[in-house]
Short mmCIF file of C-alpha atoms in Angstrom, two decimals:
data_model
loop_
_atom_site.label_atom_id
_atom_site.label_comp_id
_atom_site.label_asym_id
_atom_site.label_seq_id
_atom_site.Cartn_x
_atom_site.Cartn_y
_atom_site.Cartn_z
CA MET A 1 15.06 4.82 22.63
CA HIS A 2 15.90 5.00 18.96
CA LEU A 3 14.08 8.33 18.53
CA ALA A 4 16.00 9.93 21.37
CA ALA A 5 19.31 8.77 19.92
CA GLU A 6 18.51 10.38 16.57
CA LEU A 7 17.54 13.66 18.18
CA ILE A 8 20.59 14.12 20.40
CA ILE A 9 22.58 15.60 17.52
CA THR A 10 19.88 17.45 15.62
CA ASN A 11 17.58 18.80 18.29
CA LEU A 12 19.80 19.05 21.34
CA THR A 13 22.13 21.41 19.48
CA CYS A 14 19.22 23.60 18.41
CA MET A 15 17.75 23.56 21.90
CA LYS A 16 21.04 24.56 23.52
CA SER A 17 21.24 27.52 21.17
CA LEU A 18 17.69 28.49 22.04
CA ILE A 19 18.33 28.22 25.77
CA THR A 20 21.50 30.30 25.47
CA LEU A 21 19.42 32.95 23.72
CA LEU A 22 16.86 32.92 26.52
CA LEU A 23 19.51 33.28 29.21
CA VAL A 24 20.52 36.79 28.20
CA GLY A 25 17.74 37.99 30.47
CA LEU A 26 15.14 39.38 28.12
CA SER A 27 11.83 40.50 29.55
CA PHE A 28 8.59 39.03 28.28
CA VAL A 29 8.10 39.34 24.55
CA GLY A 30 4.79 38.03 23.34
CA PHE A 31 4.89 39.17 19.75
CA SER A 32 7.07 39.21 16.66
CA GLN A 33 8.35 42.45 15.19
CA ASN A 34 8.06 41.98 11.45
CA ALA A 35 5.38 44.52 10.43
CA SER A 36 6.11 47.79 8.63
CA ILE A 37 4.39 51.05 7.67
CA LYS A 38 5.21 53.52 4.91
CA GLY A 39 3.62 56.66 3.53
CA GLN A 40 4.20 60.17 2.18
CA LEU A 41 3.50 63.55 3.77
CA GLN A 42 2.37 66.50 1.69
CA ASP A 43 1.04 69.98 2.41
CA ALA A 44 -2.37 71.23 1.30
CA ASP A 45 -0.93 72.18 -2.13
CA GLY A 46 0.58 68.73 -2.76
CA ALA A 47 4.22 69.66 -2.04
CA ALA A 48 6.34 67.12 -0.18
CA ILE A 49 6.99 67.81 3.52
CA THR A 50 10.66 67.09 4.20
CA PHE A 51 12.16 66.18 7.59
CA ALA A 52 8.81 66.13 9.40
CA ASN A 53 8.54 64.17 12.66
CA VAL A 54 6.39 61.02 12.37
CA VAL A 55 5.51 59.15 15.57
CA LEU A 56 3.64 55.84 15.99
CA TYR A 57 1.75 55.40 19.27
CA ASN A 58 0.18 52.37 20.90
CA THR A 59 -3.59 52.87 21.03
CA VAL A 60 -3.95 51.07 24.37
CA ASP A 61 -1.62 53.25 26.48
CA SER A 62 -0.41 56.00 24.07
CA ASN A 63 3.21 54.91 24.54
CA ILE A 64 5.60 55.73 21.71
CA VAL A 65 6.44 52.70 19.57
CA LYS A 66 8.61 54.22 16.83
CA VAL A 67 9.83 57.63 15.66
CA GLU A 68 10.91 58.45 12.10
CA THR A 69 11.39 61.47 9.85
CA THR A 70 10.45 62.04 6.22
CA ASP A 71 13.11 62.26 3.52
CA GLU A 72 13.53 64.83 0.74
CA SER A 73 10.48 63.39 -1.05
CA GLY A 74 8.29 63.42 2.05
CA LEU A 75 8.48 59.62 2.33
CA PHE A 76 8.77 57.74 5.61
CA ARG A 77 9.06 54.06 6.50
CA MET A 78 8.88 52.30 9.87
CA MET A 79 10.34 48.81 10.10
CA ALA A 80 10.36 45.95 12.65
CA LEU A 81 7.05 46.96 14.24
CA PRO A 82 5.09 44.78 16.68
CA THR A 83 1.54 43.62 16.10
CA GLY A 84 -1.39 45.50 17.61
CA LYS A 85 -3.49 48.65 17.27
CA PHE A 86 -1.80 52.01 16.78
CA TYR A 87 -2.26 55.60 15.70
CA LEU A 88 0.21 57.85 13.90
CA LYS A 89 0.91 61.53 14.44
CA ALA A 90 3.01 63.76 12.16
CA SER A 91 4.18 67.27 13.02
CA TYR A 92 5.92 70.08 11.15
CA VAL A 93 6.63 73.70 12.06
CA GLY A 94 3.86 76.01 10.83
CA LEU A 95 1.33 73.24 10.19
CA SER A 96 -1.34 71.66 12.34
CA ASP A 97 -0.52 68.14 13.54
CA LEU A 98 -1.74 65.33 11.31
CA THR A 99 -3.22 62.21 12.94
CA LYS A 100 -3.96 58.85 11.34
CA SER A 101 -5.91 56.47 13.59
CA ASP A 102 -7.16 52.87 13.35
CA ILE A 103 -3.85 51.33 12.26
CA ASN A 104 -4.05 47.57 12.84
CA LEU A 105 -0.88 45.54 12.31
CA SER A 106 -0.65 41.77 12.22
CA GLU A 107 2.47 39.66 11.69
CA ASP A 108 4.36 40.43 8.46
CA THR A 109 1.95 43.27 7.54
CA GLU A 110 3.42 45.78 5.07
CA MET A 111 1.01 48.70 5.30
CA ASP A 112 1.10 51.55 2.78
CA LEU A 113 -0.75 54.61 4.10
CA GLY A 114 -0.34 56.39 0.78
CA VAL A 115 -0.37 60.19 0.74
CA LEU A 116 -1.21 61.94 4.02
CA ALA A 117 -1.92 65.65 3.58
CA PHE A 118 -1.53 68.33 6.24
CA LYS A 119 -4.19 70.98 6.62
CA PRO A 120 -2.97 74.60 6.72
CA ALA A 121 -2.58 75.95 10.25
CA SER A 122 -4.88 78.81 11.22
CA VAL A 123 -3.96 81.10 14.10
CA GLU A 124 -5.98 83.96 15.56
CA LEU A 125 -3.40 86.74 15.78
CA ALA A 126 -5.03 88.31 18.82
CA GLU A 127 -4.60 85.03 20.71
CA ALA A 128 -1.22 83.94 19.34
CA THR A 129 1.42 82.94 21.89
CA VAL A 130 5.03 82.20 21.02
CA THR A 131 6.46 79.21 22.90
CA ALA A 132 9.73 77.31 22.58
CA SER A 133 9.85 73.53 22.76
CA ARG A 134 12.45 70.93 21.94
CA ALA A 135 11.80 68.99 18.74
CA MET A 136 11.71 65.24 19.25
CA VAL A 137 13.90 64.70 16.16
CA GLU A 138 16.39 67.07 14.52
CA ILE A 139 18.01 66.47 11.12
CA LYS A 140 21.62 67.64 10.67
CA PRO A 141 24.07 67.09 7.77
CA ASP A 142 25.93 64.21 9.42
CA ARG A 143 23.41 62.91 11.94
CA THR A 144 19.87 62.60 13.21
CA VAL A 145 19.35 63.78 16.79
CA PHE A 146 16.72 61.96 18.86
CA ASN A 147 15.98 64.18 21.86
CA VAL A 148 15.06 62.40 25.08
CA GLU A 149 15.18 65.01 27.85
CA GLY A 150 12.04 67.12 28.00
CA THR A 151 9.99 64.79 25.81
CA ILE A 152 7.62 61.93 26.53
CA ASN A 153 10.57 59.55 26.02
CA SER A 154 12.28 60.71 29.23
CA VAL A 155 10.16 58.70 31.67
CA GLY A 156 10.24 54.98 32.38
CA ASP A 157 12.25 53.68 29.41
CA ASP A 158 15.78 52.30 29.21
CA GLY A 159 18.52 52.79 26.64
CA LEU A 160 17.64 49.71 24.59
CA SER A 161 13.93 50.61 24.46
CA LEU A 162 14.81 54.11 23.30
CA LEU A 163 16.94 52.68 20.46
CA ARG A 164 13.95 50.61 19.31
CA LYS A 165 12.01 53.88 18.97
CA ALA A 166 14.81 55.97 17.44
CA PRO A 167 14.58 57.03 13.77
CA GLY A 168 16.58 54.93 11.32
CA VAL A 169 17.47 52.40 14.03
CA THR A 170 16.34 48.77 14.10
CA VAL A 171 16.80 46.41 17.05
CA ASP A 172 15.95 42.79 16.30
CA ASN A 173 14.69 40.16 18.75
CA ASN A 174 18.30 39.23 19.57
CA ASP A 175 19.08 42.89 20.46
CA ASN A 176 21.33 43.38 17.42
CA VAL A 177 21.36 47.06 16.45
CA SER A 178 21.44 48.31 12.85
CA VAL A 179 21.19 51.79 11.32
CA LEU A 180 19.42 52.19 7.96
CA GLY A 181 19.60 48.42 7.52
CA ARG A 182 23.38 48.26 8.05
CA SER A 183 24.81 46.05 10.80
CA GLY A 184 28.13 46.57 12.57
CA VAL A 185 26.99 49.77 14.31
CA LEU A 186 29.30 51.18 16.98
CA ILE A 187 27.83 52.39 20.29
CA TYR A 188 29.32 55.43 22.03
CA VAL A 189 28.50 57.17 25.30
CA ASP A 190 29.43 60.86 25.50
CA GLY A 191 31.69 60.52 22.48
CA LYS A 192 33.58 57.49 23.82
CA ARG A 193 33.20 54.02 22.37
CA LEU A 194 31.76 51.23 24.53
CA PRO A 195 34.01 48.12 24.29
CA LEU A 196 30.99 45.83 24.76
CA SER A 197 29.07 43.56 22.43
CA GLY A 198 26.37 40.88 22.46
CA SER A 199 24.57 40.29 25.75
CA ASP A 200 27.04 42.54 27.64
CA LEU A 201 26.03 45.50 25.47
CA SER A 202 22.35 44.60 25.75
CA ASN A 203 22.57 44.41 29.55
CA TYR A 204 24.34 47.79 29.73
CA LEU A 205 21.74 49.52 27.56
CA GLN A 206 18.83 47.97 29.45
CA ASN A 207 20.21 49.36 32.70
CA LEU A 208 20.84 52.85 31.34
CA THR A 209 17.65 54.64 32.36
CA ALA A 210 16.01 57.26 30.17
CA ASP A 211 16.24 59.91 32.89
CA GLN A 212 20.05 59.74 32.57
CA ILE A 213 19.97 60.46 28.81
CA ASP A 214 19.84 63.90 27.20
CA ARG A 215 19.76 62.79 23.54
CA ILE A 216 20.81 60.05 21.12
CA ASP A 217 22.85 61.01 18.04
CA ILE A 218 22.42 58.62 15.10
CA ILE A 219 25.51 59.41 13.01
CA THR A 220 25.37 58.13 9.43
CA ASN A 221 28.33 60.18 8.17
CA PRO A 222 30.99 59.94 10.91
CA GLY A 223 33.68 62.61 11.08
CA ALA A 224 37.40 62.12 11.70
CA LYS A 225 37.00 62.04 15.49
CA TYR A 226 35.09 58.77 15.31
CA GLU A 227 36.54 55.32 14.68
CA ALA A 228 37.26 54.43 11.05
CA GLU A 229 35.38 51.13 11.40
CA GLY A 230 32.17 53.04 12.16
CA ASN A 231 31.18 53.28 8.50
CA ALA A 232 28.03 51.24 9.14
CA GLY A 233 26.88 54.00 11.50
CA ILE A 234 27.54 55.28 15.00
CA ILE A 235 25.07 55.75 17.83
CA ASP A 236 26.32 58.24 20.41
CA ILE A 237 24.27 58.34 23.63
CA ARG A 238 24.69 61.72 25.31
CA LEU A 239 24.07 61.87 29.06
CA LYS A 240 22.65 64.86 30.89
CA ARG A 241 24.69 67.79 32.20
CA ASP A 242 23.02 70.74 33.85
CA LYS A 243 24.14 74.17 32.56
CA ARG A 244 22.29 76.35 35.06
CA PHE A 245 24.26 78.49 37.52
CA GLY A 246 24.06 77.70 41.22
CA ALA A 247 23.25 74.45 42.98
CA ASN A 248 20.42 72.24 41.83
CA GLY A 249 19.47 68.61 41.77
CA SER A 250 16.73 66.14 41.04
CA LEU A 251 15.40 62.84 42.32
CA ASN A 252 13.56 60.41 40.06
CA ALA A 253 11.79 57.15 40.80
CA THR A 254 9.65 54.81 38.72
CA TYR A 255 7.77 51.64 39.63
CA SER A 256 5.69 49.27 37.56
CA GLN A 257 3.95 46.07 38.54
CA GLY A 258 2.85 43.27 36.29
CA LYS A 259 3.43 39.66 37.15
CA TYR A 260 6.75 40.93 38.50
CA HIS A 261 7.90 44.41 39.46
CA ARG A 262 10.35 46.85 37.91
CA ALA A 263 11.68 49.85 39.80
CA ASN A 264 14.47 52.38 39.68
CA ILE A 265 15.53 55.39 41.69
CA SER A 266 18.18 57.92 40.72
CA GLY A 267 19.40 61.28 41.88
CA SER A 268 21.59 63.92 40.29
CA GLY A 269 23.22 67.06 41.59
CA ASN A 270 25.05 69.97 40.01
CA TYR A 271 26.87 73.10 41.14
CA ARG A 272 27.99 75.62 38.52
CA ASN A 273 29.54 79.07 38.59
CA LYS A 274 31.70 81.08 36.20
CA VAL A 275 34.88 79.10 36.84
CA MET A 276 33.76 75.53 37.51
CA ASN A 277 31.00 72.94 37.23
CA VAL A 278 30.70 69.95 39.58
CA PHE A 279 28.14 67.28 38.76
CA GLY A 280 27.23 63.75 39.72
CA ASN A 281 24.50 61.16 39.70
CA LEU A 282 23.75 57.93 41.49
CA GLY A 283 21.13 55.30 40.82
CA TYR A 284 19.82 51.82 41.50
CA ALA A 285 17.35 49.67 39.60
CA ASP A 286 15.98 46.16 39.94
CA GLY A 287 13.23 44.03 38.51
CA ALA A 288 12.22 40.69 37.11
CA GLY A 289 10.67 39.30 33.95
CA PHE A 290 9.45 36.12 32.36
CA ASN A 291 9.09 34.49 28.97
CA LYS A 292 6.67 31.68 28.11
CA MET A 293 6.65 29.97 24.72
CA VAL A 294 4.92 26.90 23.31
CA PHE A 295 6.00 25.22 20.05
CA ASP A 296 4.40 22.42 18.06
CA SER A 297 6.99 21.32 15.46
CA TYR A 298 7.11 18.61 12.82
CA GLN A 299 10.42 17.48 11.34
CA ASN A 300 12.13 14.29 10.17
CA GLY A 301 8.91 12.33 10.64
CA LEU A 302 8.65 13.39 14.29
CA ARG A 303 6.31 15.64 16.25
CA LEU A 304 7.94 17.85 18.92
CA ASP A 305 5.56 19.23 21.54
CA GLU A 306 7.67 21.86 23.32
CA ILE A 307 7.23 24.13 26.35
CA ASN A 308 9.73 26.89 27.28
CA ASN A 309 9.42 28.81 30.55
CA HIS A 310 12.07 31.36 31.51
CA ASN A 311 12.29 33.66 34.55
CA ASN A 312 14.93 36.25 35.26
CA GLU A 313 15.72 38.93 37.82
CA TRP A 314 18.27 41.70 37.76
CA ASN A 315 19.68 44.65 39.66
CA ASN A 316 21.94 47.47 38.65
CA ALA A 317 23.77 50.29 40.45
CA TRP A 318 25.67 53.15 38.83
CA PHE A 319 27.42 56.42 39.66
CA GLN A 320 29.11 59.30 37.87
CA LEU A 321 31.14 62.19 39.28
CA GLY A 322 32.80 64.94 37.27
CA THR A 323 34.28 68.42 37.41
CA ASP A 324 34.87 70.99 34.66
CA PHE A 325 37.13 74.01 35.13
CA PHE A 326 36.60 76.98 32.77
CA LEU A 327 40.02 78.50 32.10
CA GLY A 328 38.98 81.67 30.33
CA ASP A 329 36.33 82.00 27.65
CA HIS A 330 37.61 79.25 25.36
CA HIS A 331 39.47 76.65 27.49
CA THR A 332 37.96 73.88 29.64
CA VAL A 333 39.68 71.13 31.64
CA GLY A 334 37.49 68.31 32.93
CA PHE A 335 37.74 65.16 35.07
CA LEU A 336 35.17 62.36 35.06
CA VAL A 337 34.86 59.01 36.83
CA SER A 338 31.93 56.62 36.42
CA GLY A 339 31.05 53.09 37.39
CA ASN A 340 28.37 50.47 36.89
CA ARG A 341 27.58 47.10 38.48
CA ASN A 342 24.98 44.81 36.94
CA MET A 343 23.75 41.42 38.15
CA ARG A 344 21.37 39.13 36.24
CA MET A 345 20.06 35.74 37.34
CA GLY A 346 17.95 33.45 35.18
CA GLU A 347 16.37 30.03 35.28
CA SER A 348 14.50 28.18 32.58
CA TYR A 349 12.58 24.97 32.05
CA ASN A 350 12.36 23.33 28.63
CA ARG A 351 10.35 20.16 27.95
CA ILE A 352 9.93 18.43 24.57
CA ALA A 353 7.64 15.43 24.15
CA ILE A 354 8.72 13.39 21.09
CA SER A 355 6.44 11.14 19.05
CA GLN A 356 5.95 9.86 15.51
CA ILE A 357 3.88 12.14 13.26
CA ASP A 358 1.55 9.27 12.36
CA ASP A 359 1.07 8.34 16.04
CA ILE A 360 1.34 11.56 18.06
CA ALA A 361 -0.65 10.17 21.00
CA ASN A 362 2.07 7.60 21.67
CA ILE A 363 4.97 9.49 23.28
CA ASP A 364 8.32 7.84 22.59
CA SER A 365 10.61 9.93 24.81
CA ILE A 366 10.78 13.28 26.60
CA LEU A 367 13.68 15.74 26.65
CA VAL A 368 13.87 18.00 29.72
CA ALA A 369 16.40 20.80 30.20
CA THR A 370 16.55 22.95 33.33
CA ASN A 371 19.04 25.77 33.13
CA ASP A 372 20.43 28.23 35.64
CA SER A 373 22.61 31.25 34.94
CA GLU A 374 24.23 34.09 36.82
CA ASN A 375 25.84 37.01 35.01
CA SER A 376 27.72 39.93 36.51
CA MET A 377 29.22 43.00 34.86
CA ASP A 378 31.41 45.59 36.58
CA GLN A 379 32.94 48.60 34.91
CA ALA A 380 34.84 51.71 35.94
CA THR A 381 36.02 54.48 33.60
CA TYR A 382 38.22 57.53 34.17
CA ASN A 383 38.66 60.52 31.89
CA VAL A 384 40.78 63.69 31.76
CA ASN A 385 39.71 66.14 29.05
CA TYR A 386 40.96 69.42 27.60
CA ARG A 387 38.76 71.37 25.18
CA TYR A 388 39.39 74.56 23.25
CA ASP A 389 36.44 76.16 21.46
CA ASN A 390 36.68 79.66 20.02
CA GLY A 391 32.94 79.78 19.35
CA LYS A 392 33.53 80.21 15.62
CA GLY A 393 33.97 76.59 14.60
CA ARG A 394 37.57 75.94 15.69
CA ILE A 395 37.62 73.13 18.25
CA LEU A 396 40.51 71.17 19.76
CA ASN A 397 39.67 68.25 22.03
CA VAL A 398 42.19 66.09 23.95
CA ASP A 399 41.14 63.01 25.96
CA LEU A 400 43.03 60.67 28.28
CA ASP A 401 40.91 57.62 29.17
CA TYR A 402 41.23 54.47 31.21
CA GLY A 403 38.52 51.83 31.49
CA ASP A 404 38.26 48.55 33.42
CA PHE A 405 35.52 46.14 32.32
CA ASN A 406 34.94 42.84 34.16
CA ASN A 407 32.32 40.28 33.13
CA ASP A 408 31.54 36.86 34.53
CA SER A 409 28.93 34.34 33.45
CA GLU A 410 28.19 31.01 35.13
CA ARG A 411 25.73 28.53 33.63
CA TYR A 412 24.51 25.06 34.48
CA GLN A 413 22.64 23.21 31.70
CA PRO A 414 21.59 19.60 32.33
CA ASN A 415 19.80 17.92 29.39
CA LEU A 416 17.97 14.68 30.24
CA TYR A 417 16.16 12.26 27.92
CA TYR A 418 13.40 10.34 29.73
CA ASP A 419 11.16 7.48 28.74
CA ALA A 420 7.53 8.13 27.81
CA ASN A 421 6.45 8.22 31.48
CA GLU A 422 9.23 10.69 32.37
CA GLN A 423 10.50 8.29 35.03
CA VAL A 424 13.62 6.61 33.62
CA VAL A 425 16.59 8.61 32.32
CA LEU A 426 17.70 7.28 28.92
CA THR A 427 20.45 9.79 28.15
CA GLU A 428 22.06 12.48 30.31
CA ILE A 429 24.20 15.37 29.07
CA ILE A 430 25.30 18.05 31.56
CA ASN A 431 27.04 21.30 30.64
CA ALA A 432 28.43 23.58 33.33
CA PHE A 433 30.75 26.42 32.48
CA SER A 434 32.06 29.81 33.54
CA THR A 435 33.16 32.54 31.12
CA PRO A 436 34.96 35.36 32.91
CA SER A 437 36.54 38.21 30.98
CA ASN A 438 38.54 41.30 31.86
CA ILE A 439 39.21 44.23 29.54
CA ASP A 440 41.54 47.13 30.42
CA ILE A 441 41.70 49.99 27.92
CA SER A 442 43.93 53.07 27.99
CA THR A 443 43.64 55.65 25.22
CA PHE A 444 45.03 59.02 24.22
CA LYS A 445 42.96 60.89 21.66
CA VAL A 446 43.24 64.28 19.90
CA ASP A 447 40.56 65.75 17.61
CA PHE A 448 40.56 69.04 15.71
CA GLU A 449 37.75 70.73 13.76
CA GLU A 450 37.82 73.92 11.69
CA LYS A 451 35.08 75.63 9.70
CA LEU A 452 36.39 75.80 6.17
CA TRP A 453 34.81 76.91 2.85
CA GLY A 454 31.26 76.43 4.09
CA GLY A 455 32.03 72.99 5.56
CA THR A 456 34.04 71.48 8.40
CA LEU A 457 37.58 70.10 8.25
CA GLY A 458 38.13 67.34 10.80
CA LEU A 459 41.41 65.74 11.87
CA GLY A 460 41.98 63.21 14.58
CA THR A 461 44.43 60.70 16.02
CA LYS A 462 44.19 58.04 18.70
#
């Protein structure tokens, strides 16, 4: 009994924090992400290759793990990598691809690949064919553009997974996003800030499928049209819009099966002529995941033999409908409405057997916590937009926006201390709570840009 009484304050608090972390609905994660890789790219003459694309692939399934670019010195660095076996591929216009295989990473590995030299590309002129393809990463003065549509990234992933791969972006095990090591990053969708944070933001990104995304802009030098507090960096997720004339559409579906399934289906349609563009998309996704962890801890003279099992399931439905009217060559008026509904359910089982370090076979007491949670998120946004673009760098953009964001979370967390036989309850602490929230946002925003003296002058108000 005395051991349980001592642990109520020290260990129960820690365990509640751990359980709260598990309840956000993460899928199975069986590895830490603390490894890193660095190196330098040079051409055959020893000159640094700047702004080359560097991609790390998983050897087992050839899935992309991380994308980076080299800096002005040809240096690259990939952080927060998982353990496992990988190969690296670098590409640059005019040079043959460079591949480095047999990269084995264990926990906390800091691997230096040293200098990697490209071989000069050789092309038989009689057989040369000119083709156009979209670069995976583009470097611009104020941002790095991570292209999703038309690349291997556009199938099967979600928004959060894509951010883990994006250059300069780090997502830790708690789904906190940083850019170039700076926290406090703002997330935008189509140039409009998401008023979400924590698990709400994580849930939204996990249910934003890759087939909805055109590109991700990682903005390290925000202009006047972005929020002033975005100095740590801004990530702007740009969704797809079809620019082809006529009517067209697409239907996408993915399904994967492990211990549990994951599936999504989405469709999009578009009609465009010289005076208007009507577009929309609709989708649904569901799935389940699990997390199993075992800990053997020693503290304060006690041994804690701990088991954590967590299961979760989720479903998400979304829609978007918009119209653009082209009023002459330079003026566009647009209307857009979108909505999203996300449900997540989770249950977990946590058991800690407590004993003295010098007598671990003699169990003193057992702490058992079973936890159930249900989280729902509903959002609807409406936008009216006017845009003037003279095609020569002068742009005026006016937005009227209204957004309604509703979140609700219900959790039941009983914590029971048993005797050594797990038959008699010694101490019982039960937490049950609901945390609803409602956010309504109305904004009026004007942005102006003008090419000036070889640069861009930007002015904005909100």
